[in-house]
Amino acid sequence: MAKRGFTLIELLVTLAILALLGTMVVPVAQITTQRRDEAELRRALREIRAGIDAYKKASDERRIARIADATGYPARLELLVEGVRDMRSAKETKIYFMRRLPRDPFHTDPETPDAETWGKRSYASEPDEPKEGDDVYDVYSRSEKPGLNGIPYKRW
């Protein structure tokens, strides 16, 4: 009477094949997650920059109040969502530039307010060395990690 079952060698070979497949799946899953976060970062940057540009356009059209020597860019990111009074409206309505402010997908602390997850560049600062100032001319990720394209996220 022959006994049926697997030999120890067959089990070890099977486990080795499963381990090899497992080690191949983890990097693919990490790259997929990173691609998703990069797509979210691109979308968020595009959305915020469009809001900043719309604010500047409204300022140039004298639809919102501004100080004489101001650049016309928002003083803080939250103004894009909070809205500002439309100077051309008799009913004193507000102009809103964004529905909500997206978060930086690479910012790790969930307790940080959305606007604080972004690095902000003032109009007066240099492009290579962005610094905060009296207005928000541009935003960037504060992440030091490089993207899949080799460029650090803070330079996107």
mmCIF file of C-alpha atoms in Angstrom:
data_model
loop_
_atom_site.group_PDB
_atom_site.id
_atom_site.type_symbol
_atom_site.label_atom_id
_atom_site.label_comp_id
_atom_site.label_asym_id
_atom_site.label_seq_id
_atom_site.Cartn_x
_atom_site.Cartn_y
_atom_site.Cartn_z
ATOM 1 C CA MET A 1 0.000 0.000 0.000
ATOM 2 C CA ALA A 2 1.611 3.272 -1.197
ATOM 3 C CA LYS A 3 1.197 6.403 0.911
ATOM 4 C CA ARG A 4 0.115 9.571 -0.867
ATOM 5 C CA GLY A 5 1.374 13.029 -0.036
ATOM 6 C CA PHE A 6 4.060 15.549 -0.728
ATOM 7 C CA THR A 7 7.694 15.014 -0.031
ATOM 8 C CA LEU A 8 9.703 17.528 1.949
ATOM 9 C CA ILE A 9 11.563 18.619 -1.187
ATOM 10 C CA GLU A 10 8.324 19.297 -3.070
ATOM 11 C CA LEU A 11 7.060 21.446 -0.208
ATOM 12 C CA LEU A 12 10.331 23.399 -0.012
ATOM 13 C CA VAL A 13 10.344 24.037 -3.775
ATOM 14 C CA THR A 14 6.726 25.240 -3.610
ATOM 15 C CA LEU A 15 7.510 27.572 -0.698
ATOM 16 C CA ALA A 16 10.570 28.929 -2.520
ATOM 17 C CA ILE A 17 8.468 29.686 -5.608
ATOM 18 C CA LEU A 18 5.800 31.421 -3.482
ATOM 19 C CA ALA A 19 8.454 33.469 -1.673
ATOM 20 C CA LEU A 20 9.968 34.523 -4.996
ATOM 21 C CA LEU A 21 6.569 35.593 -6.319
ATOM 22 C CA GLY A 22 5.888 37.455 -3.049
ATOM 23 C CA THR A 23 9.108 39.431 -3.320
ATOM 24 C CA MET A 24 8.153 40.472 -6.841
ATOM 25 C CA VAL A 25 4.674 41.648 -5.814
ATOM 26 C CA VAL A 26 5.797 44.012 -3.032
ATOM 27 C CA PRO A 27 7.868 46.377 -5.251
ATOM 28 C CA VAL A 28 5.131 46.445 -7.874
ATOM 29 C CA ALA A 29 2.581 47.389 -5.190
ATOM 30 C CA GLN A 30 4.903 50.128 -3.867
ATOM 31 C CA ILE A 31 5.407 51.574 -7.348
ATOM 32 C CA THR A 32 1.659 51.480 -7.990
ATOM 33 C CA THR A 33 1.023 53.368 -4.745
ATOM 34 C CA GLN A 34 3.727 55.907 -5.591
ATOM 35 C CA ARG A 35 2.247 56.436 -9.078
ATOM 36 C CA ARG A 36 -1.184 57.023 -7.545
ATOM 37 C CA ASP A 37 0.239 59.574 -5.090
ATOM 38 C CA GLU A 38 2.185 61.296 -7.874
ATOM 39 C CA ALA A 39 -0.973 61.600 -9.982
ATOM 40 C CA GLU A 40 -2.765 63.064 -6.946
ATOM 41 C CA LEU A 41 0.113 65.521 -6.410
ATOM 42 C CA ARG A 42 -0.022 66.656 -10.059
ATOM 43 C CA ARG A 43 -3.790 67.137 -9.846
ATOM 44 C CA ALA A 44 -3.582 69.042 -6.548
ATOM 45 C CA LEU A 45 -0.800 71.339 -7.787
ATOM 46 C CA ARG A 46 -2.706 72.059 -11.001
ATOM 47 C CA GLU A 47 -5.908 72.793 -9.053
ATOM 48 C CA ILE A 48 -4.256 75.127 -6.527
ATOM 49 C CA ARG A 49 -2.266 76.934 -9.199
ATOM 50 C CA ALA A 50 -5.438 77.458 -11.245
ATOM 51 C CA GLY A 51 -7.115 78.920 -8.137
ATOM 52 C CA ILE A 52 -4.180 81.265 -7.523
ATOM 53 C CA ASP A 53 -4.257 82.363 -11.173
ATOM 54 C CA ALA A 54 -8.025 82.994 -11.012
ATOM 55 C CA TYR A 55 -7.524 85.088 -7.866
ATOM 56 C CA LYS A 56 -4.815 87.131 -9.599
ATOM 57 C CA LYS A 57 -7.038 87.635 -12.645
ATOM 58 C CA ALA A 58 -9.916 88.840 -10.454
ATOM 59 C CA SER A 59 -7.502 91.194 -8.706
ATOM 60 C CA ASP A 60 -6.231 92.572 -12.016
ATOM 61 C CA GLU A 61 -9.839 93.114 -13.118
ATOM 62 C CA ARG A 62 -10.456 95.096 -9.896
ATOM 63 C CA ARG A 63 -13.131 92.625 -8.781
ATOM 64 C CA ILE A 64 -11.504 92.232 -5.374
ATOM 65 C CA ALA A 65 -10.011 94.849 -3.068
ATOM 66 C CA ARG A 66 -6.258 95.176 -2.921
ATOM 67 C CA ILE A 67 -3.712 97.473 -1.391
ATOM 68 C CA ALA A 68 -1.960 99.827 -3.832
ATOM 69 C CA ASP A 69 1.477 98.190 -3.694
ATOM 70 C CA ALA A 70 0.206 94.579 -3.430
ATOM 71 C CA THR A 71 0.939 92.011 -6.129
ATOM 72 C CA GLY A 72 -2.642 90.837 -6.484
ATOM 73 C CA TYR A 73 -1.915 87.292 -5.310
ATOM 74 C CA PRO A 74 -3.741 85.899 -2.253
ATOM 75 C CA ALA A 75 -2.220 86.604 1.157
ATOM 76 C CA ARG A 76 -2.907 83.001 2.199
ATOM 77 C CA LEU A 77 -4.199 79.821 0.538
ATOM 78 C CA GLU A 78 -7.347 79.666 2.647
ATOM 79 C CA LEU A 79 -8.715 82.759 0.834
ATOM 80 C CA LEU A 80 -9.201 80.642 -2.274
ATOM 81 C CA VAL A 81 -11.789 78.556 -0.399
ATOM 82 C CA GLU A 82 -13.171 81.186 1.996
ATOM 83 C CA GLY A 83 -13.795 83.563 -0.889
ATOM 84 C CA VAL A 84 -13.435 87.327 -1.109
ATOM 85 C CA ARG A 85 -15.981 90.101 -1.559
ATOM 86 C CA ASP A 86 -16.797 90.921 -5.190
ATOM 87 C CA MET A 87 -16.328 94.681 -5.520
ATOM 88 C CA ARG A 88 -18.560 94.800 -8.614
ATOM 89 C CA SER A 89 -21.520 93.153 -6.889
ATOM 90 C CA ALA A 90 -24.182 95.409 -5.390
ATOM 91 C CA LYS A 91 -25.274 92.528 -3.136
ATOM 92 C CA GLU A 92 -21.768 92.132 -1.707
ATOM 93 C CA THR A 93 -21.485 88.534 -2.865
ATOM 94 C CA LYS A 94 -18.259 86.597 -2.594
ATOM 95 C CA ILE A 95 -16.077 85.138 -5.308
ATOM 96 C CA TYR A 96 -14.883 81.604 -4.565
ATOM 97 C CA PHE A 97 -11.872 80.200 -6.399
ATOM 98 C CA MET A 98 -11.861 76.636 -5.048
ATOM 99 C CA ARG A 99 -14.369 74.366 -3.332
ATOM 100 C CA ARG A 100 -11.777 72.821 -1.071
ATOM 101 C CA LEU A 101 -8.051 72.964 -0.645
ATOM 102 C CA PRO A 102 -6.383 69.623 -1.455
ATOM 103 C CA ARG A 103 -3.687 68.167 0.805
ATOM 104 C CA ASP A 104 -0.180 67.286 -0.244
ATOM 105 C CA PRO A 105 -0.402 63.474 -0.667
ATOM 106 C CA PHE A 106 3.181 63.099 0.538
ATOM 107 C CA HIS A 107 2.610 64.960 3.819
ATOM 108 C CA THR A 108 2.494 62.379 6.592
ATOM 109 C CA ASP A 109 0.842 64.164 9.544
ATOM 110 C CA PRO A 110 -2.972 63.921 9.261
ATOM 111 C CA GLU A 111 -3.444 66.552 11.998
ATOM 112 C CA THR A 112 -1.833 69.320 9.925
ATOM 113 C CA PRO A 113 -4.344 71.702 8.304
ATOM 114 C CA ASP A 114 -4.579 71.305 4.520
ATOM 115 C CA ALA A 115 -2.999 74.680 3.738
ATOM 116 C CA GLU A 116 -0.017 73.927 5.991
ATOM 117 C CA THR A 117 0.884 70.736 4.110
ATOM 118 C CA TRP A 118 2.175 72.816 1.197
ATOM 119 C CA GLY A 119 5.312 74.863 0.859
ATOM 120 C CA LYS A 120 4.461 78.378 -0.342
ATOM 121 C CA ARG A 121 6.451 80.694 -2.561
ATOM 122 C CA SER A 122 6.004 84.431 -2.426
ATOM 123 C CA TYR A 123 6.091 86.543 -5.571
ATOM 124 C CA ALA A 124 9.188 88.294 -4.209
ATOM 125 C CA SER A 125 11.206 85.083 -3.692
ATOM 126 C CA GLU A 126 13.568 83.473 -6.161
ATOM 127 C CA PRO A 127 12.378 80.403 -8.136
ATOM 128 C CA ASP A 128 15.357 78.302 -7.017
ATOM 129 C CA GLU A 129 14.937 79.234 -3.349
ATOM 130 C CA PRO A 130 11.209 79.593 -2.632
ATOM 131 C CA LYS A 131 10.327 81.477 0.547
ATOM 132 C CA GLU A 132 7.053 82.512 2.134
ATOM 133 C CA GLY A 133 6.200 86.197 2.176
ATOM 134 C CA ASP A 134 3.281 88.629 1.954
ATOM 135 C CA ASP A 135 1.468 86.633 -0.726
ATOM 136 C CA VAL A 136 1.169 83.138 -2.212
ATOM 137 C CA TYR A 137 2.489 83.095 -5.766
ATOM 138 C CA ASP A 138 3.031 79.326 -6.026
ATOM 139 C CA VAL A 139 2.907 76.119 -3.986
ATOM 140 C CA TYR A 140 5.113 73.050 -3.888
ATOM 141 C CA SER A 141 5.362 69.762 -2.019
ATOM 142 C CA ARG A 142 7.637 69.771 1.019
ATOM 143 C CA SER A 143 8.625 66.153 0.418
ATOM 144 C CA GLU A 144 12.324 65.517 -0.131
ATOM 145 C CA LYS A 145 11.664 62.140 -1.784
ATOM 146 C CA PRO A 146 12.449 61.764 -5.484
ATOM 147 C CA GLY A 147 9.656 60.933 -7.883
ATOM 148 C CA LEU A 148 9.683 58.004 -10.269
ATOM 149 C CA ASN A 149 11.161 60.398 -12.837
ATOM 150 C CA GLY A 150 14.104 61.175 -10.516
ATOM 151 C CA ILE A 151 13.022 64.773 -9.791
ATOM 152 C CA PRO A 152 12.297 65.553 -6.110
ATOM 153 C CA TYR A 153 8.630 66.280 -5.415
ATOM 154 C CA LYS A 154 9.471 69.703 -3.991
ATOM 155 C CA ARG A 155 10.634 70.760 -7.482
ATOM 156 C CA TRP A 156 7.414 69.758 -9.295
#
